[in-house]
XYZ file of C-alpha atoms in Angstrom:
110
model
C -3.283 288.659 27.937
C -2.026 285.765 30.073
C -4.144 286.986 33.033
C -7.195 286.942 30.777
C -6.453 283.329 29.871
C -6.046 282.209 33.498
C -9.207 284.057 34.662
C -11.174 282.501 31.782
C -9.720 279.078 32.507
C -10.581 279.201 36.175
C -14.102 280.489 35.518
C -14.753 277.744 32.946
C -13.400 275.154 35.343
C -15.717 276.422 38.096
C -18.744 276.391 35.734
C -17.995 272.818 34.685
C -17.483 271.724 38.307
C -20.715 273.345 39.428
C -22.650 271.795 36.550
C -21.322 268.324 37.576
C -22.438 269.146 41.118
C -26.009 269.901 39.895
C -26.260 266.489 38.228
C -25.865 264.457 41.437
C -28.497 264.102 44.115
C -26.623 262.310 46.940
C -25.008 264.854 49.288
C -21.636 263.179 50.062
C -21.195 261.961 46.506
C -22.012 265.474 45.302
C -19.206 266.855 47.481
C -16.644 264.264 46.392
C -17.413 264.525 42.677
C -17.325 268.347 42.836
C -13.982 268.271 44.664
C -12.559 265.778 42.219
C -13.700 267.660 39.091
C -12.489 271.000 40.405
C -9.182 269.438 41.404
C -8.671 267.870 37.977
C -9.464 271.069 36.221
C -7.973 273.807 38.466
C -4.821 272.359 39.952
C -1.681 273.955 38.513
C 1.954 273.061 38.987
C 5.365 273.699 37.459
C 5.790 272.430 33.887
C 8.898 270.499 34.832
C 11.086 270.357 37.927
C 13.084 273.542 38.315
C 10.844 275.590 36.019
C 9.176 278.831 36.928
C 6.305 278.397 34.457
C 3.020 277.105 35.744
C 0.598 274.886 33.799
C -2.571 272.883 34.575
C -1.742 269.392 35.776
C -3.739 267.432 33.156
C -1.737 268.751 30.148
C 1.473 268.104 32.103
C 0.453 264.449 32.673
C -0.448 263.987 29.001
C 2.718 265.599 27.818
C 5.003 263.577 30.145
C 3.220 260.407 29.206
C 3.695 261.044 25.471
C 7.243 262.424 25.571
C 8.991 260.272 28.147
C 8.763 256.743 29.488
C 9.443 257.669 33.112
C 6.274 259.355 34.271
C 6.957 261.144 37.541
C 3.341 261.281 38.694
C 4.240 261.726 42.421
C 5.247 265.359 41.902
C 1.885 266.079 40.337
C -0.223 263.998 42.764
C 0.946 265.865 45.900
C -0.590 269.204 44.986
C -3.634 267.532 43.487
C -4.400 265.497 46.628
C -3.795 268.534 48.839
C -6.114 270.674 46.746
C -8.741 267.912 46.694
C -8.721 267.576 50.484
C -8.872 271.351 51.047
C -11.797 271.728 48.697
C -13.640 268.704 50.177
C -13.090 269.827 53.783
C -14.212 273.411 53.018
C -17.265 272.118 51.215
C -18.241 269.905 54.147
C -17.590 272.681 56.705
C -19.554 275.275 54.744
C -22.515 272.877 54.392
C -22.351 272.097 58.137
C -22.261 275.833 59.043
C -25.143 276.514 56.693
C -27.193 273.795 58.399
C -26.335 275.319 61.811
C -27.473 278.769 60.737
C -30.793 277.420 59.438
C -31.296 275.322 62.571
C -30.490 278.165 64.984
C -32.585 280.725 63.116
C -35.782 281.556 64.949
C -38.049 284.125 63.331
C -39.227 286.822 65.685
C -36.248 286.560 68.021
C -33.637 289.257 68.313
Protein backbone atom coordinates (compact mmCIF):
# COMPACT_ATOMS: atom_id res chain seq x y z
CA UNK A 1 0.00 0.00 0.00
CA UNK A 2 2.83 2.37 0.81
CA UNK A 3 4.37 1.78 -2.63
CA UNK A 4 1.07 2.76 -4.24
CA UNK A 5 1.11 6.02 -2.27
CA UNK A 6 4.68 6.88 -3.28
CA UNK A 7 4.09 6.05 -6.95
CA UNK A 8 0.91 8.14 -6.95
CA UNK A 9 2.67 10.98 -5.14
CA UNK A 10 5.56 11.06 -7.63
CA UNK A 11 3.23 10.85 -10.64
CA UNK A 12 1.07 13.70 -9.36
CA UNK A 13 4.18 15.76 -8.64
CA UNK A 14 5.44 15.15 -12.15
CA UNK A 15 2.08 16.11 -13.69
CA UNK A 16 1.95 19.32 -11.65
CA UNK A 17 5.54 20.19 -12.60
CA UNK A 18 4.91 19.56 -16.28
CA UNK A 19 1.76 21.67 -16.21
CA UNK A 20 3.75 24.56 -14.70
CA UNK A 21 6.29 24.04 -17.47
CA UNK A 22 3.58 24.38 -20.13
CA UNK A 23 2.45 27.74 -18.74
CA UNK A 24 5.77 29.52 -19.34
CA UNK A 25 7.10 30.59 -22.74
CA UNK A 26 10.68 31.71 -21.96
CA UNK A 27 13.08 28.77 -22.28
CA UNK A 28 15.44 29.38 -19.34
CA UNK A 29 12.66 30.49 -17.02
CA UNK A 30 10.73 27.38 -18.04
CA UNK A 31 13.65 25.18 -16.99
CA UNK A 32 14.20 26.97 -13.68
CA UNK A 33 10.50 26.97 -12.72
CA UNK A 34 10.14 23.30 -13.68
CA UNK A 35 13.21 22.37 -11.63
CA UNK A 36 11.99 24.40 -8.66
CA UNK A 37 8.46 22.95 -8.68
CA UNK A 38 9.66 19.39 -9.10
CA UNK A 39 12.22 19.93 -6.33
CA UNK A 40 9.64 21.32 -3.93
CA UNK A 41 7.22 18.51 -4.64
CA UNK A 42 9.48 15.46 -5.06
CA UNK A 43 12.39 15.88 -2.66
CA UNK A 44 12.20 13.46 0.25
CA UNK A 45 14.33 13.25 3.38
CA UNK A 46 14.35 11.69 6.82
CA UNK A 47 11.52 12.83 9.12
CA UNK A 48 13.97 13.77 11.85
CA UNK A 49 17.71 13.22 12.34
CA UNK A 50 18.46 9.56 13.06
CA UNK A 51 15.14 8.31 11.70
CA UNK A 52 14.77 5.65 9.03
CA UNK A 53 11.40 6.96 7.83
CA UNK A 54 11.30 9.14 4.73
CA UNK A 55 8.87 11.97 4.10
CA UNK A 56 8.48 14.79 1.57
CA UNK A 57 10.39 17.92 2.59
CA UNK A 58 7.48 20.38 2.57
CA UNK A 59 5.50 18.59 5.33
CA UNK A 60 8.71 18.25 7.36
CA UNK A 61 9.31 22.00 7.13
CA UNK A 62 5.72 22.80 8.15
CA UNK A 63 5.79 20.32 11.01
CA UNK A 64 9.13 21.57 12.37
CA UNK A 65 7.97 25.17 12.09
CA UNK A 66 4.76 24.46 14.01
CA UNK A 67 6.19 22.11 16.66
CA UNK A 68 9.54 23.64 17.53
CA UNK A 69 11.14 27.04 17.62
CA UNK A 70 14.52 25.91 16.29
CA UNK A 71 13.94 25.19 12.64
CA UNK A 72 16.91 23.21 11.31
CA UNK A 73 16.37 24.16 7.67
CA UNK A 74 19.98 23.40 6.62
CA UNK A 75 19.45 19.64 6.83
CA UNK A 76 16.51 19.98 4.44
CA UNK A 77 18.07 22.50 2.06
CA UNK A 78 21.09 20.36 1.20
CA UNK A 79 19.13 17.58 -0.55
CA UNK A 80 16.73 20.12 -2.06
CA UNK A 81 19.48 22.22 -3.62
CA UNK A 82 21.28 19.11 -4.86
CA UNK A 83 18.09 17.75 -6.42
CA UNK A 84 17.32 21.18 -7.97
CA UNK A 85 20.77 21.45 -9.57
CA UNK A 86 20.67 17.87 -10.89
CA UNK A 87 17.25 18.38 -12.48
CA UNK A 88 18.22 21.77 -13.93
CA UNK A 89 21.49 20.49 -15.40
CA UNK A 90 19.80 17.40 -16.86
CA UNK A 91 17.07 19.54 -18.39
CA UNK A 92 19.59 21.92 -19.98
CA UNK A 93 21.75 19.04 -21.26
CA UNK A 94 18.80 17.15 -22.72
CA UNK A 95 17.57 20.30 -24.47
CA UNK A 96 21.06 20.92 -25.84
CA UNK A 97 21.36 17.33 -27.11
CA UNK A 98 17.93 17.55 -28.70
CA UNK A 99 18.97 20.72 -30.54
CA UNK A 100 22.16 19.01 -31.73
CA UNK A 101 20.24 16.03 -33.10
CA UNK A 102 17.83 18.26 -34.98
CA UNK A 103 20.69 20.40 -36.30
CA UNK A 104 22.78 17.41 -37.44
CA UNK A 105 19.86 15.58 -39.01
CA UNK A 106 20.00 15.69 -42.80
CA UNK A 107 17.19 13.91 -44.66
CA UNK A 108 18.37 11.62 -47.40
CA UNK A 109 21.80 11.00 -45.87
CA UNK A 110 22.79 7.65 -44.44
